[in-house]
């Protein structure tokens, strides 16, 4: 079957902006992957097309790109389902949220810098000279929740909505890697790690859009790892951050009134930080003028006892465990 591949081309030495270029190829569409087709285009049509690949088996993580708008591995993407869903033209673009090097290849340095920033190795309890035996048992291994399956392909980073607007955000891959060591009972640096991860650009910058979970080819579920890191931080007393204050204030209001009281939330979150509370005043005035300020006093719901029983049973964020 003759398929059209529309590839994003960009040569920084020649082009001012990226553009699409079409290549037509006869392929056995049921058994050919997008990576197979790209390799053929490079071998048979244009040897200058740039892209990364190695294992061709979804192991090395080097062939991530955006195929028909999906952030995925080219070696794992069969052409058949793509043309069934999108028609006989397959559009291929480089990963997003990373600078393009050439055509479909991106610069990975920002990605690796963030992975390095979370200290992606075990810091043995008692220091490097400790002779204590470190064993990861089957039971303690279950705490890792599959994060050690990450192949560092970057598909999650490409899809991340928070990174699009905050390039400094550590991002899903680095945070999943960070969780891998926070959850490892052999690691001796939990406190230092969590302190670092709760700074600006850390765990609280995730908007929980779930994109990283949807695109991950290894079911690592980075967003779930980020949620566990948040819980771990609150459990360990790292509660004086805007994100932690939001969660603890939110749940405390629901515990008291049975529902969220948006009129109380900013004051409850920020009363220890008057400057930050005052900074919200212009927005509050604008909302008041437009009739959008919710009343700060609500009578508790009739079902408040049942809700408090739930809190009695499940606790509050500071008592939750990973
Ligand atoms: S978490 Fe998944 S998508 Fe992200 S780098 Fe690891 S394997 Fe790739
Ligand atoms: S859930 Fe968070 S980390 Fe994952 S893609 Fe969305 S904003 Fe990024
Ligand atoms: S070539 Fe290795 S993951 Fe695709």
mmCIF file of C-alpha atoms and ligand atoms in Angstrom:
data_model
loop_
_atom_site.group_PDB
_atom_site.id
_atom_site.type_symbol
_atom_site.label_atom_id
_atom_site.label_comp_id
_atom_site.label_asym_id
_atom_site.label_seq_id
_atom_site.Cartn_x
_atom_site.Cartn_y
_atom_site.Cartn_z
ATOM 1 C CA UNK A 1 0.000 0.000 0.000
ATOM 2 C CA UNK A 2 1.274 3.482 -0.851
ATOM 3 C CA UNK A 3 1.432 5.686 2.243
ATOM 4 C CA UNK A 4 2.304 9.361 2.520
ATOM 5 C CA UNK A 5 4.601 10.393 5.358
ATOM 6 C CA UNK A 6 4.499 14.079 6.174
ATOM 7 C CA UNK A 7 7.685 14.752 8.169
ATOM 8 C CA UNK A 8 8.555 17.941 9.977
ATOM 9 C CA UNK A 9 11.887 19.155 8.591
ATOM 10 C CA UNK A 10 14.157 21.744 10.161
ATOM 11 C CA UNK A 11 17.829 22.345 9.521
ATOM 12 C CA UNK A 12 19.051 25.145 11.817
ATOM 13 C CA UNK A 13 21.858 25.964 9.355
ATOM 14 C CA UNK A 14 19.422 26.518 6.464
ATOM 15 C CA UNK A 15 15.851 27.049 7.673
ATOM 16 C CA UNK A 16 14.240 29.940 9.520
ATOM 17 C CA UNK A 17 11.298 27.815 10.641
ATOM 18 C CA UNK A 18 10.203 24.171 10.546
ATOM 19 C CA UNK A 19 8.147 22.987 7.539
ATOM 20 C CA UNK A 20 6.451 19.743 6.466
ATOM 21 C CA UNK A 21 7.867 17.586 3.657
ATOM 22 C CA UNK A 22 6.021 14.651 2.130
ATOM 23 C CA UNK A 23 7.509 11.259 1.196
ATOM 24 C CA UNK A 24 5.549 8.434 -0.498
ATOM 25 C CA UNK A 25 6.443 4.823 0.180
ATOM 26 C CA UNK A 26 5.006 1.400 -0.684
ATOM 27 C CA UNK A 27 4.854 -0.486 2.630
ATOM 28 C CA UNK A 28 3.393 -3.695 4.023
ATOM 29 C CA UNK A 29 1.218 -1.576 6.285
ATOM 30 C CA UNK A 30 0.082 -4.325 8.659
ATOM 31 C CA UNK A 31 3.607 -5.246 9.793
ATOM 32 C CA UNK A 32 5.602 -2.029 9.279
ATOM 33 C CA UNK A 33 6.273 0.404 12.080
ATOM 34 C CA UNK A 34 6.697 4.152 11.630
ATOM 35 C CA UNK A 35 10.369 3.693 12.549
ATOM 36 C CA UNK A 36 10.820 1.048 9.805
ATOM 37 C CA UNK A 37 9.323 3.523 7.316
ATOM 38 C CA UNK A 38 11.573 6.386 8.499
ATOM 39 C CA UNK A 39 14.643 4.175 8.126
ATOM 40 C CA UNK A 40 13.557 3.286 4.566
ATOM 41 C CA UNK A 41 12.977 6.958 3.722
ATOM 42 C CA UNK A 42 16.505 7.721 4.908
ATOM 43 C CA UNK A 43 18.024 4.749 3.063
ATOM 44 C CA UNK A 44 16.039 4.994 -0.186
ATOM 45 C CA UNK A 45 14.932 8.610 -0.623
ATOM 46 C CA UNK A 46 16.700 11.263 1.462
ATOM 47 C CA UNK A 47 19.794 10.408 3.550
ATOM 48 C CA UNK A 48 19.616 13.778 5.341
ATOM 49 C CA UNK A 49 16.406 13.035 7.311
ATOM 50 C CA UNK A 50 17.467 13.158 10.986
ATOM 51 C CA UNK A 51 15.915 11.097 13.798
ATOM 52 C CA UNK A 52 17.133 8.933 16.690
ATOM 53 C CA UNK A 53 16.708 5.207 17.127
ATOM 54 C CA UNK A 54 18.605 2.188 18.360
ATOM 55 C CA UNK A 55 16.932 -0.966 19.703
ATOM 56 C CA UNK A 56 13.790 -1.002 17.476
ATOM 57 C CA UNK A 57 12.110 -2.917 20.335
ATOM 58 C CA UNK A 58 10.723 -0.253 22.725
ATOM 59 C CA UNK A 59 13.651 -0.748 25.095
ATOM 60 C CA UNK A 60 16.224 2.017 24.555
ATOM 61 C CA UNK A 61 13.782 4.956 24.631
ATOM 62 C CA UNK A 62 15.498 6.872 21.832
ATOM 63 C CA UNK A 63 12.787 7.020 19.126
ATOM 64 C CA UNK A 64 10.133 9.176 20.857
ATOM 65 C CA UNK A 65 8.319 11.545 18.529
ATOM 66 C CA UNK A 66 4.855 12.934 17.861
ATOM 67 C CA UNK A 67 2.991 10.697 15.393
ATOM 68 C CA UNK A 68 -0.381 11.932 14.191
ATOM 69 C CA UNK A 69 -0.448 14.169 17.272
ATOM 70 C CA UNK A 70 0.391 11.321 19.697
ATOM 71 C CA UNK A 71 3.575 11.374 21.822
ATOM 72 C CA UNK A 72 4.926 7.883 21.382
ATOM 73 C CA UNK A 73 7.732 5.544 20.313
ATOM 74 C CA UNK A 74 8.104 5.228 16.523
ATOM 75 C CA UNK A 75 9.302 1.621 16.877
ATOM 76 C CA UNK A 76 6.139 0.694 18.757
ATOM 77 C CA UNK A 77 3.728 2.376 16.353
ATOM 78 C CA UNK A 78 2.371 0.160 13.573
ATOM 79 C CA UNK A 79 1.266 1.914 10.417
ATOM 80 C CA UNK A 80 -1.965 -0.134 10.107
ATOM 81 C CA UNK A 81 -3.823 1.301 13.122
ATOM 82 C CA UNK A 82 -2.564 4.800 12.257
ATOM 83 C CA UNK A 83 -4.109 4.777 8.759
ATOM 84 C CA UNK A 84 -7.290 3.204 10.097
ATOM 85 C CA UNK A 85 -7.644 6.105 12.531
ATOM 86 C CA UNK A 86 -6.179 9.010 10.536
ATOM 87 C CA UNK A 87 -6.258 8.067 6.837
ATOM 88 C CA UNK A 88 -3.363 7.346 4.443
ATOM 89 C CA UNK A 89 -1.135 10.262 5.515
ATOM 90 C CA UNK A 90 1.018 9.837 8.603
ATOM 91 C CA UNK A 91 2.281 13.061 10.158
ATOM 92 C CA UNK A 92 5.491 12.901 12.158
ATOM 93 C CA UNK A 93 6.946 15.734 14.277
ATOM 94 C CA UNK A 94 9.719 15.948 16.892
ATOM 95 C CA UNK A 95 8.994 15.753 20.628
ATOM 96 C CA UNK A 96 7.637 18.947 22.148
ATOM 97 C CA UNK A 97 8.990 20.843 25.157
ATOM 98 C CA UNK A 98 12.589 20.145 24.053
ATOM 99 C CA UNK A 99 14.547 22.250 21.534
ATOM 100 C CA UNK A 100 14.753 20.774 18.036
ATOM 101 C CA UNK A 101 18.251 19.804 16.928
ATOM 102 C CA UNK A 102 17.369 18.800 13.362
ATOM 103 C CA UNK A 103 14.181 17.399 11.782
ATOM 104 C CA UNK A 104 12.823 14.803 14.253
ATOM 105 C CA UNK A 105 15.803 14.848 16.634
ATOM 106 C CA UNK A 106 15.635 17.054 19.742
ATOM 107 C CA UNK A 107 18.301 18.218 22.166
ATOM 108 C CA UNK A 108 18.114 15.930 25.194
ATOM 109 C CA UNK A 109 20.420 17.982 27.463
ATOM 110 C CA UNK A 110 17.537 19.785 29.295
ATOM 111 C CA UNK A 111 15.908 16.386 29.882
ATOM 112 C CA UNK A 112 19.090 14.834 31.311
ATOM 113 C CA UNK A 113 19.827 17.912 33.433
ATOM 114 C CA UNK A 114 16.471 17.506 35.183
ATOM 115 C CA UNK A 115 16.980 13.778 35.686
ATOM 116 C CA UNK A 116 20.439 14.507 37.150
ATOM 117 C CA UNK A 117 18.951 17.217 39.394
ATOM 118 C CA UNK A 118 16.923 14.632 41.348
ATOM 119 C CA UNK A 119 20.064 12.604 42.238
ATOM 120 C CA UNK A 120 18.981 9.440 40.376
ATOM 121 C CA UNK A 121 21.000 7.007 42.419
ATOM 122 C CA UNK A 122 20.752 5.379 45.809
ATOM 123 C CA UNK A 123 22.251 7.281 48.736
ATOM 124 C CA UNK A 124 22.909 4.538 51.220
ATOM 125 C CA UNK A 125 21.642 5.109 54.759
ATOM 126 C CA UNK A 126 24.630 5.680 57.043
ATOM 127 C CA UNK A 127 26.749 7.124 54.189
ATOM 128 C CA UNK A 128 28.811 5.590 51.397
ATOM 129 C CA UNK A 129 31.172 3.897 53.877
ATOM 130 C CA UNK A 130 28.328 2.072 55.658
ATOM 131 C CA UNK A 131 28.680 -1.694 55.593
ATOM 132 C CA UNK A 132 25.016 -2.332 56.446
ATOM 133 C CA UNK A 133 23.517 -4.824 54.029
ATOM 134 C CA UNK A 134 21.014 -3.216 51.654
ATOM 135 C CA UNK A 135 18.381 -5.556 50.275
ATOM 136 C CA UNK A 136 15.262 -4.719 48.277
ATOM 137 C CA UNK A 137 12.750 -7.402 49.183
ATOM 138 C CA UNK A 138 9.755 -8.432 47.090
ATOM 139 C CA UNK A 139 7.447 -6.631 49.521
ATOM 140 C CA UNK A 140 9.396 -3.345 49.622
ATOM 141 C CA UNK A 141 9.828 -3.495 45.848
ATOM 142 C CA UNK A 142 6.046 -3.254 45.477
ATOM 143 C CA UNK A 143 6.281 0.320 46.874
ATOM 144 C CA UNK A 144 8.025 1.365 43.659
ATOM 145 C CA UNK A 145 4.755 0.971 41.692
ATOM 146 C CA UNK A 146 6.518 0.181 38.390
ATOM 147 C CA UNK A 147 8.474 3.488 38.246
ATOM 148 C CA UNK A 148 11.658 1.474 37.740
ATOM 149 C CA UNK A 149 10.270 0.395 34.332
ATOM 150 C CA UNK A 150 10.974 3.886 32.920
ATOM 151 C CA UNK A 151 13.148 3.816 29.776
ATOM 152 C CA UNK A 152 13.689 7.610 29.841
ATOM 153 C CA UNK A 153 12.127 8.032 26.417
ATOM 154 C CA UNK A 154 10.775 11.536 27.155
ATOM 155 C CA UNK A 155 7.278 10.957 25.701
ATOM 156 C CA UNK A 156 5.772 12.172 28.989
ATOM 157 C CA UNK A 157 7.907 15.320 28.908
ATOM 158 C CA UNK A 158 6.776 15.988 25.331
ATOM 159 C CA UNK A 159 3.118 15.749 26.383
ATOM 160 C CA UNK A 160 3.363 17.726 29.645
ATOM 161 C CA UNK A 161 0.990 20.717 29.752
ATOM 162 C CA UNK A 162 2.780 22.259 32.730
ATOM 163 C CA UNK A 163 6.172 22.197 30.969
ATOM 164 C CA UNK A 164 4.632 24.040 28.043
ATOM 165 C CA UNK A 165 4.152 27.128 30.229
ATOM 166 C CA UNK A 166 6.843 26.515 32.900
ATOM 167 C CA UNK A 167 10.005 25.264 31.191
ATOM 168 C CA UNK A 168 11.762 25.102 34.582
ATOM 169 C CA UNK A 169 9.338 22.465 35.940
ATOM 170 C CA UNK A 170 11.239 19.257 36.706
ATOM 171 C CA UNK A 171 8.683 17.336 34.658
ATOM 172 C CA UNK A 172 7.141 13.858 34.828
ATOM 173 C CA UNK A 173 10.167 11.724 33.925
ATOM 174 C CA UNK A 174 12.529 13.310 36.472
ATOM 175 C CA UNK A 175 9.835 13.248 39.183
ATOM 176 C CA UNK A 176 9.000 9.600 38.517
ATOM 177 C CA UNK A 177 12.723 8.890 38.828
ATOM 178 C CA UNK A 178 12.824 10.887 42.086
ATOM 179 C CA UNK A 179 9.946 8.816 43.474
ATOM 180 C CA UNK A 180 11.853 5.633 42.614
ATOM 181 C CA UNK A 181 14.460 6.611 45.251
ATOM 182 C CA UNK A 182 12.138 8.253 47.798
ATOM 183 C CA UNK A 183 10.160 4.976 47.865
ATOM 184 C CA UNK A 184 13.242 2.794 48.135
ATOM 185 C CA UNK A 185 13.623 1.767 51.805
ATOM 186 C CA UNK A 186 17.403 1.440 51.324
ATOM 187 C CA UNK A 187 17.787 5.135 50.497
ATOM 188 C CA UNK A 188 19.096 7.413 53.261
ATOM 189 C CA UNK A 189 18.307 10.793 51.674
ATOM 190 C CA UNK A 190 14.479 10.894 51.799
ATOM 191 C CA UNK A 191 14.296 14.108 53.804
ATOM 192 C CA UNK A 192 16.786 16.001 51.595
ATOM 193 C CA UNK A 193 15.095 14.694 48.455
ATOM 194 C CA UNK A 194 11.593 15.725 49.553
ATOM 195 C CA UNK A 195 12.802 19.171 50.646
ATOM 196 C CA UNK A 196 14.302 19.717 47.203
ATOM 197 C CA UNK A 197 11.258 18.316 45.361
ATOM 198 C CA UNK A 198 8.827 20.645 47.154
ATOM 199 C CA UNK A 199 10.653 23.799 46.020
ATOM 200 C CA UNK A 200 9.218 25.878 43.105
ATOM 201 C CA UNK A 201 9.375 23.877 39.809
ATOM 202 C CA UNK A 202 8.912 20.675 41.817
ATOM 203 C CA UNK A 203 5.998 18.379 42.646
ATOM 204 C CA UNK A 204 3.474 21.156 43.223
ATOM 205 C CA UNK A 205 3.836 22.508 39.673
ATOM 206 C CA UNK A 206 2.063 19.488 38.148
ATOM 207 C CA UNK A 207 -1.461 20.359 36.980
ATOM 208 C CA UNK A 208 -2.562 16.690 37.086
ATOM 209 C CA UNK A 209 -3.630 16.737 33.441
ATOM 210 C CA UNK A 210 -2.892 12.987 33.229
ATOM 211 C CA UNK A 211 -1.202 13.293 29.808
ATOM 212 C CA UNK A 212 2.010 11.663 31.053
ATOM 213 C CA UNK A 213 0.012 8.640 32.233
ATOM 214 C CA UNK A 214 -1.773 8.330 28.887
ATOM 215 C CA UNK A 215 1.331 8.467 26.704
ATOM 216 C CA UNK A 216 3.847 6.452 28.736
ATOM 217 C CA UNK A 217 4.779 3.311 26.761
ATOM 218 C CA UNK A 218 5.840 1.473 29.940
ATOM 219 C CA UNK A 219 2.879 2.204 32.213
ATOM 220 C CA UNK A 220 5.079 4.111 34.657
ATOM 221 C CA UNK A 221 2.207 6.500 35.515
ATOM 222 C CA UNK A 222 4.401 9.502 36.399
ATOM 223 C CA UNK A 223 1.468 11.593 37.672
ATOM 224 C CA UNK A 224 0.667 8.910 40.262
ATOM 225 C CA UNK A 225 4.313 9.016 41.370
ATOM 226 C CA UNK A 226 4.033 12.807 41.723
ATOM 227 C CA UNK A 227 0.889 12.433 43.859
ATOM 228 C CA UNK A 228 2.732 9.932 46.085
ATOM 229 C CA UNK A 229 5.646 12.377 46.426
ATOM 230 C CA UNK A 230 3.184 15.085 47.501
ATOM 231 C CA UNK A 231 1.674 12.761 50.102
ATOM 232 C CA UNK A 232 5.131 11.790 51.350
ATOM 233 C CA UNK A 233 6.077 15.472 51.698
ATOM 234 C CA UNK A 234 2.939 16.285 53.706
ATOM 235 C CA UNK A 235 3.335 13.178 55.859
ATOM 236 C CA UNK A 236 6.928 14.233 56.599
ATOM 237 C CA UNK A 237 5.782 17.712 57.706
ATOM 238 C CA UNK A 238 6.748 19.694 54.590
ATOM 239 C CA UNK A 239 3.475 21.612 54.672
ATOM 240 C CA UNK A 240 4.578 25.236 54.283
ATOM 241 C CA UNK A 241 4.357 25.321 50.497
ATOM 242 C CA UNK A 242 1.529 26.779 48.451
ATOM 243 C CA UNK A 243 0.548 23.341 47.115
ATOM 244 C CA UNK A 244 0.573 21.646 50.511
ATOM 245 C CA UNK A 245 -1.354 24.523 52.074
ATOM 246 C CA UNK A 246 -3.950 24.237 49.304
ATOM 247 C CA UNK A 247 -4.492 20.528 49.995
ATOM 248 C CA UNK A 248 -4.515 20.757 53.784
ATOM 249 C CA UNK A 249 -6.815 23.830 53.808
ATOM 250 C CA UNK A 250 -9.131 22.278 51.227
ATOM 251 C CA UNK A 251 -9.569 19.070 53.214
ATOM 252 C CA UNK A 252 -9.894 20.893 56.545
ATOM 253 C CA UNK A 253 -12.741 23.042 55.159
ATOM 254 C CA UNK A 254 -14.488 19.948 53.758
ATOM 255 C CA UNK A 255 -14.043 18.219 57.132
ATOM 256 C CA UNK A 256 -15.617 21.184 58.950
ATOM 257 C CA UNK A 257 -18.401 22.104 56.515
ATOM 258 C CA UNK A 258 -18.941 19.008 54.388
ATOM 259 C CA UNK A 259 -18.057 20.823 51.152
ATOM 260 C CA UNK A 260 -15.524 23.278 49.771
ATOM 261 C CA UNK A 261 -16.039 26.889 50.824
ATOM 262 C CA UNK A 262 -14.196 28.874 48.151
ATOM 263 C CA UNK A 263 -14.710 32.109 50.072
ATOM 264 C CA UNK A 264 -12.674 30.759 53.012
ATOM 265 C CA UNK A 265 -10.004 28.911 51.049
ATOM 266 C CA UNK A 266 -7.565 31.796 50.247
ATOM 267 C CA UNK A 267 -7.668 33.100 53.847
ATOM 268 C CA UNK A 268 -7.194 29.611 55.320
ATOM 269 C CA UNK A 269 -4.254 28.955 52.969
ATOM 270 C CA UNK A 270 -2.471 32.273 53.392
ATOM 271 C CA UNK A 271 -3.228 33.686 56.875
ATOM 272 C CA UNK A 272 0.354 33.079 57.980
ATOM 273 C CA UNK A 273 1.615 34.929 54.899
ATOM 274 C CA UNK A 274 -0.087 38.355 54.983
ATOM 275 C CA UNK A 275 1.896 39.710 52.003
ATOM 276 C CA UNK A 276 0.722 36.821 49.808
ATOM 277 C CA UNK A 277 -2.849 37.259 51.087
ATOM 278 C CA UNK A 278 -2.765 41.003 50.304
ATOM 279 C CA UNK A 279 -1.482 40.222 46.806
ATOM 280 C CA UNK A 280 -4.795 38.420 46.173
ATOM 281 C CA UNK A 281 -6.788 41.567 47.016
ATOM 282 C CA UNK A 282 -6.961 43.091 43.478
ATOM 283 C CA UNK A 283 -8.286 39.779 42.123
ATOM 284 C CA UNK A 284 -10.786 39.520 45.001
ATOM 285 C CA UNK A 285 -12.043 43.079 44.317
ATOM 286 C CA UNK A 286 -12.411 42.333 40.590
ATOM 287 C CA UNK A 287 -14.320 39.146 41.374
ATOM 288 C CA UNK A 288 -16.522 40.984 43.927
ATOM 289 C CA UNK A 289 -17.433 43.689 41.374
ATOM 290 C CA UNK A 290 -18.473 40.964 38.921
ATOM 291 C CA UNK A 291 -20.510 39.131 41.571
ATOM 292 C CA UNK A 292 -18.201 36.138 41.626
ATOM 293 C CA UNK A 293 -17.006 36.172 45.246
ATOM 294 C CA UNK A 294 -18.551 33.205 47.063
ATOM 295 C CA UNK A 295 -19.860 33.869 50.554
ATOM 296 C CA UNK A 296 -17.291 32.861 53.204
ATOM 297 C CA UNK A 297 -20.021 31.583 55.567
ATOM 298 C CA UNK A 298 -21.887 28.418 54.691
ATOM 299 C CA UNK A 299 -24.045 26.413 57.059
ATOM 300 C CA UNK A 300 -22.605 22.877 57.321
ATOM 301 C CA UNK A 301 -24.365 20.271 55.190
ATOM 302 C CA UNK A 302 -27.038 18.076 56.782
ATOM 303 C CA UNK A 303 -24.820 15.084 56.092
ATOM 304 C CA UNK A 304 -21.847 16.613 57.932
ATOM 305 C CA UNK A 305 -21.749 13.790 60.516
ATOM 306 C CA UNK A 306 -21.352 11.163 57.816
ATOM 307 C CA UNK A 307 -18.570 13.216 56.220
ATOM 308 C CA UNK A 308 -16.766 13.601 59.536
ATOM 309 C CA UNK A 309 -17.068 9.849 60.063
ATOM 310 C CA UNK A 310 -15.282 9.401 56.718
ATOM 311 C CA UNK A 311 -12.480 11.682 57.900
ATOM 312 C CA UNK A 312 -12.341 9.756 61.174
ATOM 313 C CA UNK A 313 -11.904 6.580 59.190
ATOM 314 C CA UNK A 314 -9.498 7.765 56.457
ATOM 315 C CA UNK A 315 -7.693 10.584 58.264
ATOM 316 C CA UNK A 316 -6.394 13.868 56.811
ATOM 317 C CA UNK A 317 -3.527 14.373 54.293
ATOM 318 C CA UNK A 318 -0.889 14.466 57.017
ATOM 319 C CA UNK A 319 -1.840 10.949 58.110
ATOM 320 C CA UNK A 320 -1.968 9.418 54.609
ATOM 321 C CA UNK A 321 0.843 7.108 53.605
ATOM 322 C CA UNK A 322 2.293 6.357 50.192
HETATM 323 S S1 LIG B 1 7.880 7.817 32.473
HETATM 324 FE FE1 LIG B 1 7.222 6.682 30.658
HETATM 325 S S2 LIG B 1 7.012 8.258 29.088
HETATM 326 FE FE2 LIG B 1 8.203 9.164 30.728
HETATM 327 S S3 LIG B 1 10.332 8.833 30.172
HETATM 328 FE FE3 LIG B 1 9.733 7.087 31.461
HETATM 329 S S4 LIG B 1 9.030 5.520 30.053
HETATM 330 FE FE4 LIG B 1 9.093 7.435 28.901
HETATM 331 S S1 LIG B 2 0.054 15.145 35.032
HETATM 332 FE FE1 LIG B 2 1.535 16.691 35.680
HETATM 333 S S2 LIG B 2 3.534 15.889 35.102
HETATM 334 FE FE2 LIG B 2 1.961 14.683 34.007
HETATM 335 S S3 LIG B 2 1.797 15.692 32.020
HETATM 336 FE FE3 LIG B 2 0.229 16.613 33.351
HETATM 337 S S4 LIG B 2 1.209 18.413 34.293
HETATM 338 FE FE4 LIG B 2 2.841 17.148 33.388
HETATM 339 S S1 LIG B 3 14.338 2.410 18.901
HETATM 340 FE FE1 LIG B 3 14.636 1.909 20.993
HETATM 341 S S2 LIG B 3 12.767 2.491 21.925
HETATM 342 FE FE2 LIG B 3 12.403 2.768 19.790
#
